[in-house]
Short mmCIF file of C-alpha atoms and ligand atoms in Angstrom, two decimals:
data_model
loop_
_atom_site.label_atom_id
_atom_site.label_comp_id
_atom_site.label_asym_id
_atom_site.label_seq_id
_atom_site.Cartn_x
_atom_site.Cartn_y
_atom_site.Cartn_z
CA MET A 1 79.04 111.98 171.21
CA SER A 2 81.88 113.38 171.69
CA VAL A 3 82.75 116.97 169.53
CA SER A 4 86.18 114.92 168.22
CA ASN A 5 84.26 111.47 167.15
CA VAL A 6 82.69 111.21 163.94
CA PRO A 7 79.28 109.17 164.15
CA PHE A 8 78.45 106.48 161.18
CA LEU A 9 75.48 108.15 161.23
CA ASP A 10 73.27 110.39 163.16
CA LEU A 11 70.07 109.47 164.48
CA ILE A 12 69.76 111.92 167.48
CA THR A 13 69.30 115.25 165.86
CA PRO A 14 66.78 115.44 163.96
CA HIS A 15 64.41 113.83 166.78
CA VAL A 16 65.70 116.11 168.74
CA GLU A 17 65.68 119.01 166.29
CA LEU A 18 61.56 118.18 165.87
CA GLU A 19 60.90 116.95 169.16
CA GLN A 20 57.39 118.75 169.92
CA GLU A 21 56.03 118.10 167.04
CA LEU A 22 56.28 114.70 167.39
CA THR A 23 55.31 114.28 170.68
CA ASN A 24 52.36 116.10 169.87
CA VAL A 25 51.76 112.47 167.67
CA PHE A 26 52.02 110.42 170.66
CA HIS A 27 49.83 112.89 172.95
CA HIS A 28 46.93 112.95 170.10
CA ALA A 29 47.23 109.11 169.59
CA LEU A 30 47.21 108.41 173.71
CA HIS A 31 43.71 110.88 173.63
CA THR A 32 42.33 109.35 171.04
CA ALA A 33 43.35 105.65 171.52
CA GLY A 34 44.28 105.83 167.98
CA PHE A 35 46.69 103.59 167.74
CA VAL A 36 46.25 100.66 164.43
CA GLY A 37 44.67 101.22 161.41
CA GLY A 38 42.61 104.95 160.73
CA PRO A 39 43.07 108.55 159.65
CA ALA A 40 46.69 108.95 161.27
CA VAL A 41 48.21 106.15 158.74
CA GLU A 42 45.86 107.61 155.82
CA ASN A 43 47.08 110.54 155.62
CA PHE A 44 50.67 109.52 156.10
CA GLU A 45 49.54 107.09 152.94
CA LYS A 46 48.64 110.36 150.95
CA ALA A 47 51.46 112.21 152.07
CA PHE A 48 53.66 109.15 150.88
CA ALA A 49 52.02 108.46 147.93
CA SER A 50 52.36 112.19 146.45
CA PHE A 51 55.78 112.21 147.75
CA CYS A 52 56.80 109.34 145.06
CA THR A 53 54.65 110.64 143.00
CA THR A 54 52.22 107.39 142.59
CA ARG A 55 48.38 107.06 142.29
CA TYR A 56 48.19 104.18 146.16
CA ALA A 57 50.96 103.93 148.67
CA VAL A 58 49.94 101.52 150.87
CA GLY A 59 51.65 101.47 154.74
CA VAL A 60 52.74 98.38 156.48
CA GLY A 61 54.84 96.74 159.39
CA SER A 62 58.03 96.86 157.67
CA GLY A 63 59.93 96.83 154.12
CA THR A 64 60.09 93.32 154.35
CA ASP A 65 56.70 93.10 154.55
CA ALA A 66 56.33 95.79 151.76
CA VAL A 67 58.88 93.49 149.41
CA ARG A 68 56.66 90.40 150.31
CA PHE A 69 53.23 91.74 149.74
CA ALA A 70 54.29 92.99 146.93
CA LEU A 71 55.30 90.37 145.73
CA MET A 72 51.95 88.45 146.08
CA ALA A 73 50.41 91.10 144.87
CA SER A 74 50.99 91.78 141.89
CA GLY A 75 50.96 88.10 141.14
CA VAL A 76 54.17 85.60 142.61
CA CYS A 77 53.22 82.10 143.15
CA ALA A 78 54.13 79.97 144.75
CA GLY A 79 57.33 77.61 143.22
CA ASP A 80 57.82 81.00 140.55
CA VAL A 81 61.21 82.51 140.45
CA VAL A 82 62.24 86.11 141.34
CA VAL A 83 65.41 87.31 139.68
CA THR A 84 67.06 89.42 141.94
CA VAL A 85 71.40 90.47 142.65
CA PRO A 86 73.42 89.15 145.31
CA ASN A 87 74.46 92.49 146.58
CA THR A 88 71.82 93.61 148.72
CA PHE A 89 70.72 93.21 152.34
CA ILE A 90 68.95 89.55 152.95
CA ALA A 91 65.00 90.88 153.58
CA THR A 92 65.24 91.10 149.78
CA THR A 93 65.47 87.18 148.93
CA ALA A 94 63.60 86.48 152.46
CA ALA A 95 60.78 88.27 151.38
CA ILE A 96 60.87 86.26 148.18
CA SER A 97 60.99 83.36 149.55
CA GLN A 98 58.19 83.59 151.92
CA SER A 99 56.35 84.45 149.27
CA GLY A 100 57.03 81.00 148.33
CA ALA A 101 59.10 81.66 145.27
CA LEU A 102 63.05 80.99 145.07
CA PRO A 103 65.36 83.61 144.41
CA GLU A 104 67.89 83.32 141.81
CA PHE A 105 70.87 85.95 140.56
CA VAL A 106 71.69 88.08 138.41
CA ASP A 107 75.48 89.79 139.26
CA VAL A 108 75.95 94.08 139.33
CA ASP A 109 77.12 96.29 137.44
CA GLU A 110 81.16 97.10 138.22
CA ARG A 111 80.02 101.21 138.65
CA THR A 112 76.56 101.63 140.28
CA TYR A 113 76.48 98.04 141.91
CA ASN A 114 73.13 97.75 140.94
CA MET A 115 71.41 95.55 138.69
CA ASN A 116 73.65 94.78 135.40
CA PRO A 117 70.81 95.08 132.60
CA MET A 118 73.77 93.13 130.16
CA LYS A 119 73.53 89.97 133.27
CA LEU A 120 69.75 89.89 133.02
CA GLN A 121 69.52 89.16 129.95
CA GLU A 122 72.01 87.17 129.34
CA TYR A 123 70.73 84.96 132.29
CA LEU A 124 66.47 85.47 130.41
CA GLU A 125 68.65 84.43 127.20
CA ARG A 126 70.43 81.40 128.35
CA LYS A 127 69.64 80.08 132.19
CA CYS A 128 65.83 79.98 131.14
CA THR A 129 64.39 77.89 128.32
CA ILE A 130 60.32 78.30 126.91
CA ASP A 131 58.57 75.39 127.95
CA ASP A 132 55.99 72.98 126.19
CA ALA A 133 52.88 75.51 127.93
CA GLY A 134 55.03 78.23 127.27
CA ARG A 135 56.34 79.25 130.23
CA LEU A 136 60.26 80.83 131.06
CA MET A 137 61.79 78.33 133.06
CA SER A 138 64.72 78.95 134.97
CA ARG A 139 67.52 75.92 134.03
CA ARG A 140 68.78 76.04 137.43
CA SER A 141 65.57 75.96 139.36
CA ALA A 142 63.21 73.96 136.88
CA ARG A 143 60.67 76.45 137.95
CA PRO A 144 58.45 79.46 135.82
CA VAL A 145 60.21 82.44 136.19
CA THR A 146 57.71 85.61 136.84
CA ALA A 147 59.27 88.31 138.29
CA ILE A 148 62.40 90.46 139.06
CA VAL A 149 63.51 92.05 141.93
CA PRO A 150 66.07 95.44 140.91
CA VAL A 151 67.48 97.02 144.07
CA HIS A 152 68.20 100.55 144.03
CA LEU A 153 71.07 99.99 146.14
CA PHE A 154 72.69 103.16 148.73
CA GLY A 155 70.02 105.21 147.18
CA GLN A 156 70.84 105.37 143.19
CA MET A 157 68.39 103.24 141.37
CA ALA A 158 68.87 100.64 138.79
CA ASP A 159 68.89 101.60 135.62
CA MET A 160 65.17 100.87 135.08
CA ASP A 161 64.89 100.82 131.03
CA PRO A 162 66.90 98.05 129.80
CA ILE A 163 65.25 95.84 132.96
CA LEU A 164 61.79 97.11 131.83
CA GLU A 165 62.57 97.04 128.21
CA LEU A 166 63.47 92.81 128.96
CA ALA A 167 60.50 92.92 131.41
CA GLU A 168 58.28 93.42 128.76
CA ARG A 169 60.03 91.04 126.13
CA PHE A 170 59.52 88.25 128.71
CA ASN A 171 56.73 88.73 130.15
CA LEU A 172 57.71 89.19 133.33
CA ILE A 173 56.95 91.34 136.49
CA VAL A 174 58.83 94.29 137.73
CA VAL A 175 59.02 95.27 141.69
CA GLU A 176 61.47 97.88 142.45
CA ASP A 177 63.20 97.73 146.23
CA ALA A 178 63.36 101.16 146.78
CA CYS A 179 63.75 100.39 150.17
CA GLN A 180 67.22 102.83 151.12
CA ALA A 181 65.87 105.02 147.93
CA HIS A 182 62.85 106.89 149.03
CA GLY A 183 62.59 110.19 146.38
CA ALA A 184 65.89 108.99 143.93
CA GLN A 185 64.90 109.56 140.30
CA TYR A 186 65.99 108.26 137.13
CA PHE A 187 66.15 109.63 133.61
CA SER A 188 63.95 107.05 131.45
CA ARG A 189 64.70 107.68 127.83
CA LYS A 190 62.10 106.05 126.76
CA GLN A 191 59.52 107.97 129.40
CA ASN A 192 61.27 111.22 128.72
CA HIS A 193 60.91 112.17 131.53
CA TRP A 194 62.54 111.77 135.32
CA CYS A 195 60.63 109.43 137.86
CA THR A 196 60.84 108.60 140.71
CA ALA A 197 61.67 105.50 142.63
CA GLY A 198 58.44 103.02 143.29
CA THR A 199 56.64 104.05 139.95
CA MET A 200 58.54 101.98 137.22
CA GLY A 201 57.30 98.52 138.53
CA ARG A 202 54.63 97.31 138.77
CA ALA A 203 54.75 97.70 142.41
CA ALA A 204 57.65 98.93 144.58
CA ALA A 205 58.34 98.24 148.07
CA PHE A 206 60.50 100.89 150.54
CA SER A 207 61.15 100.40 154.61
CA PHE A 208 61.49 103.09 156.94
CA TYR A 209 63.28 100.98 159.49
CA PRO A 210 65.15 104.14 161.43
CA GLY A 211 68.04 104.28 159.80
CA LYS A 212 66.42 104.28 155.78
CA ASN A 213 66.13 108.14 154.83
CA LEU A 214 62.92 108.32 155.99
CA GLY A 215 62.47 106.27 159.56
CA ALA A 216 60.26 105.44 161.56
CA CYS A 217 60.58 106.05 165.69
CA GLY A 218 60.47 101.82 165.34
CA GLU A 219 59.34 99.99 162.42
CA GLY A 220 57.17 100.74 158.92
CA GLY A 221 57.32 100.49 155.54
CA ALA A 222 55.13 100.90 152.86
CA VAL A 223 54.03 99.42 149.39
CA THR A 224 53.35 102.06 145.97
CA THR A 225 52.05 101.25 143.06
CA ASN A 226 49.78 103.09 140.37
CA ASP A 227 47.64 99.61 139.81
CA GLU A 228 44.37 99.17 141.97
CA ALA A 229 44.11 95.73 141.90
CA VAL A 230 47.97 95.30 143.16
CA ALA A 231 47.36 98.09 146.26
CA LEU A 232 44.04 96.68 147.24
CA LYS A 233 45.20 93.36 147.35
CA ALA A 234 48.08 94.89 148.71
CA ARG A 235 46.22 96.40 152.05
CA MET A 236 44.29 92.24 151.83
CA LEU A 237 47.78 91.14 152.52
CA ARG A 238 48.14 92.85 155.42
CA ASP A 239 45.41 92.34 157.88
CA HIS A 240 44.61 89.19 157.20
CA GLY A 241 42.56 88.94 153.99
CA GLN A 242 39.88 91.26 155.24
CA ALA A 243 38.49 94.34 153.55
CA ARG A 244 35.77 94.24 155.63
CA LYS A 245 36.25 93.44 159.74
CA TYR A 246 35.80 89.29 159.67
CA TYR A 247 35.64 88.92 155.72
CA HIS A 248 38.27 87.08 155.12
CA ASP A 249 39.38 86.18 151.44
CA VAL A 250 42.11 84.40 152.21
CA GLU A 251 44.15 83.49 155.09
CA ALA A 252 47.09 86.59 155.20
CA TYR A 253 49.23 87.96 157.20
CA ASN A 254 49.42 90.57 159.96
CA GLY A 255 51.53 92.66 158.77
CA ARG A 256 50.21 96.64 159.31
CA LEU A 257 51.55 100.24 159.70
CA ASP A 258 50.67 101.68 163.16
CA ALA A 259 48.55 104.98 163.77
CA ILE A 260 51.93 106.29 165.80
CA GLN A 261 54.97 105.64 162.88
CA ALA A 262 52.44 106.66 160.44
CA GLY A 263 52.08 110.60 162.89
CA LEU A 264 55.30 110.29 162.82
CA LEU A 265 56.33 109.70 158.87
CA GLU A 266 54.13 112.03 158.57
CA VAL A 267 55.96 114.87 160.53
CA LYS A 268 59.20 113.68 159.24
CA LEU A 269 58.24 112.74 155.30
CA ARG A 270 57.73 117.58 155.57
CA PHE A 271 61.52 117.20 155.72
CA LEU A 272 62.31 114.37 153.89
CA ALA A 273 63.21 116.50 150.36
CA GLU A 274 65.83 119.00 151.87
CA TRP A 275 67.75 116.15 153.92
CA ASN A 276 68.12 113.96 150.75
CA GLN A 277 69.48 117.37 149.66
CA LEU A 278 71.44 118.04 152.22
CA ARG A 279 72.91 114.18 151.87
CA GLN A 280 73.79 115.37 148.31
CA GLN A 281 75.50 118.35 149.02
CA ALA A 282 77.44 115.73 151.52
CA ALA A 283 77.92 113.35 148.78
CA ALA A 284 79.26 116.76 146.51
CA GLY A 285 81.81 117.41 149.67
CA TYR A 286 82.95 114.01 150.26
CA GLY A 287 83.75 114.34 146.25
CA ASP A 288 85.90 117.74 146.16
CA LEU A 289 87.30 116.48 149.08
CA LEU A 290 88.78 113.81 147.99
CA ASP A 291 88.89 114.09 143.83
CA SER A 292 91.51 112.71 142.06
CA GLN A 293 93.21 111.20 144.91
CA ILE A 294 94.72 107.58 143.69
CA GLY A 295 93.65 104.84 145.68
CA VAL A 296 89.91 105.41 146.77
CA VAL A 297 87.39 105.06 143.92
CA LEU A 298 84.08 106.95 144.73
CA PRO A 299 80.25 106.75 144.21
CA TYR A 300 79.60 106.98 140.18
CA GLN A 301 76.99 109.18 139.58
CA PRO A 302 75.45 108.35 135.82
CA MET A 303 73.51 111.67 134.19
CA ASN A 304 70.48 110.26 134.06
CA SER A 305 70.66 109.29 137.74
CA LYS A 306 69.47 111.71 140.74
CA PRO A 307 70.47 109.03 144.02
CA VAL A 308 69.79 110.14 147.45
CA TYR A 309 72.73 108.70 149.34
CA HIS A 310 71.33 106.74 152.15
CA LEU A 311 74.55 105.27 152.13
CA TYR A 312 77.96 106.93 150.88
CA VAL A 313 79.76 103.93 149.65
CA VAL A 314 83.70 104.22 148.46
CA ARG A 315 86.34 101.55 147.47
CA VAL A 316 89.73 100.87 148.20
CA ALA A 317 91.99 97.95 147.88
CA ASP A 318 92.85 97.39 152.70
CA ARG A 319 89.29 97.83 153.04
CA ASP A 320 89.61 96.57 156.55
CA GLY A 321 93.16 98.18 156.88
CA LEU A 322 91.33 101.68 156.08
CA GLN A 323 88.43 100.75 158.12
CA LYS A 324 90.74 99.82 161.19
CA HIS A 325 92.37 103.29 160.98
CA LEU A 326 89.49 105.35 160.85
CA ALA A 327 87.91 103.52 163.42
CA GLN A 328 90.90 104.71 165.45
CA ALA A 329 90.44 108.02 164.70
CA GLY A 330 86.92 107.97 166.20
CA ILE A 331 85.07 107.36 162.86
CA GLY A 332 82.39 105.33 161.99
CA THR A 333 82.16 103.25 159.21
CA GLY A 334 79.76 100.20 157.47
CA ILE A 335 80.45 97.83 155.44
CA HIS A 336 77.09 96.83 152.67
CA TYR A 337 77.76 94.38 152.64
CA PRO A 338 80.02 92.14 153.45
CA ILE A 339 79.33 88.64 152.58
CA PRO A 340 77.07 88.73 148.91
CA LEU A 341 73.95 86.63 149.11
CA HIS A 342 75.07 83.72 147.41
CA LEU A 343 77.99 82.72 149.71
CA GLN A 344 75.42 83.28 153.56
CA LYS A 345 74.64 80.61 155.65
CA ALA A 346 71.38 80.56 155.10
CA TYR A 347 71.86 79.30 151.92
CA ALA A 348 74.51 76.86 151.72
CA GLY A 349 71.90 74.95 150.75
CA LEU A 350 70.83 76.51 147.13
CA GLY A 351 74.49 75.54 145.60
CA TRP A 352 76.23 78.72 144.82
CA LYS A 353 80.00 79.20 145.57
CA ALA A 354 82.04 81.43 145.24
CA GLY A 355 82.98 82.38 141.32
CA ASP A 356 79.03 82.52 141.02
CA PHE A 357 79.15 86.40 140.86
CA PRO A 358 82.74 87.52 140.80
CA VAL A 359 81.91 91.79 140.42
CA THR A 360 79.65 91.47 143.82
CA GLU A 361 82.12 89.25 145.25
CA ARG A 362 84.93 91.80 144.34
CA ALA A 363 82.89 94.50 145.66
CA ALA A 364 82.17 92.60 149.18
CA ASP A 365 86.17 93.01 149.75
CA THR A 366 86.54 96.58 149.27
CA ILE A 367 83.80 98.44 149.81
CA LEU A 368 83.69 101.15 152.55
CA SER A 369 80.29 103.26 153.84
CA LEU A 370 81.32 106.37 155.28
CA PRO A 371 79.46 109.04 157.57
CA MET A 372 76.36 109.58 155.35
CA PHE A 373 73.51 111.77 156.82
CA PRO A 374 71.77 115.01 156.39
CA GLN A 375 73.60 116.87 159.48
CA ILE A 376 76.80 115.85 158.90
CA THR A 377 79.65 119.30 158.67
CA ARG A 378 81.55 119.99 156.57
CA GLU A 379 84.15 119.76 159.52
CA GLN A 380 83.21 116.74 159.83
CA GLN A 381 83.63 115.40 156.46
CA GLU A 382 87.26 116.48 156.64
CA ARG A 383 88.06 114.89 159.43
CA VAL A 384 86.78 111.65 157.71
CA THR A 385 89.00 112.50 154.52
CA ASP A 386 92.19 113.77 156.48
CA SER A 387 91.72 110.99 158.36
CA ILE A 388 91.20 108.68 154.26
CA LEU A 389 93.76 110.85 153.37
CA GLN A 390 96.66 110.38 155.76
CA PHE A 391 96.31 106.22 155.48
CA LEU A 392 97.03 106.41 152.25
CA LEU A 393 99.70 107.96 152.05
CA LEU A 394 100.95 105.41 155.38
CA LYS A 395 99.99 102.57 152.46
CA PRO A 396 100.66 103.56 148.43
CA GLU A 397 101.39 100.47 146.97
CA LEU A 398 97.85 99.88 148.04
CA ALA A 399 95.79 102.20 145.45
CA ILE A 400 93.65 100.63 143.39
CA ALA A 401 92.41 103.71 140.95
C1 LIG B 1 66.28 98.17 154.52
C2 LIG B 1 66.17 97.56 153.65
C3 LIG B 1 64.81 96.44 153.34
C4 LIG B 1 63.61 95.82 154.74
O1 LIG B 1 63.57 96.88 154.82
P1 LIG B 1 63.06 96.30 157.10
O2 LIG B 1 62.11 97.74 157.04
O3 LIG B 1 63.99 96.23 157.76
O4 LIG B 1 62.53 95.55 157.00
C5 LIG B 1 64.66 95.33 152.16
N1 LIG B 1 65.75 96.21 151.42
C6 LIG B 1 66.98 96.56 151.34
C7 LIG B 1 67.75 96.86 150.09
C8 LIG B 1 66.50 97.42 152.59
O5 LIG B 1 67.77 97.91 152.17
#
């Protein structure tokens, strides 16, 4: 990395800082041949459950596995409809499909980019009917709607109180996609306390992909839950349907977290709270530097939300122009995500069209993720914001704020 460049993400520094402790994990695994399962996985699961304040955490092979196992263990069946949002990573909907269910979408909130509870209500009241057996049926697909997957996008929790209220009213399972939100908090007025991501649904899914707030040195994920039966089922699903070796209650998957990743994750987990705080400080830093700058819409942080800024996403009219300008200045950026899921080629057969989810579509054209990682310096942030201001001065007519 050259001194003058600002990377989108620095995955090297935190690992170099912890090199000795991380190397010890490899050493221990090599000398005990503990590669899959065993105490390293159990210890990490206990530590991660404690971090999330849930009773159980089940280590799995990836965040995608975690979403799939969380859905299946919570009671979603083949043929069901699971409602989620179109502006998420495709793993959310891929996992829904892999569970045998069909994803359907509701649009997001213009300011938080998370599931809009009013759109969810409209979907449940107007786009569904109750059949003779009393089941809530999607008019679109004539299948029973059984679950909702709110995604805590960019590290900010979805507005869970109204979502949970609707879930209760319509008897739906809630599975949180918390893959970007390790440690994020939401003040529940209903429960009258701050709730951590992963504690509010029947189950939740976390990813430990290297770039996530807590990342493995490879692949990993976890299902969290307070429900013992859901935890047991998730354990069976990740391990070929066996609770006892070679006694298979169901045919399932190889979706285990390996012991080396668990050991590495346990070391890194000790720094997660501090890293999340540094991300929040960096977000506040961007806020100061870009505050009241006409032409840039900053991330919206409601009073009842403590996001962990997995990503720092701004909006500008000429997003592609700004991204190019920043790239020329040696500044890395990302777009999360450029094509809404309902318009992806993978879902072309499902009959959605441009205009179906306008808030998501507008966001996709104007959002830009700025460099965000715990070790980013004030000087690096100033380089980013100076470059943005320079670009906006060149193009005042494009202001949208
Ligand atoms: C990363 C991510 C996933 C999938 O996690 P993997 O570990 O990459 O399988 C799922 N949902 C969201 C929102 C994600 O960001």
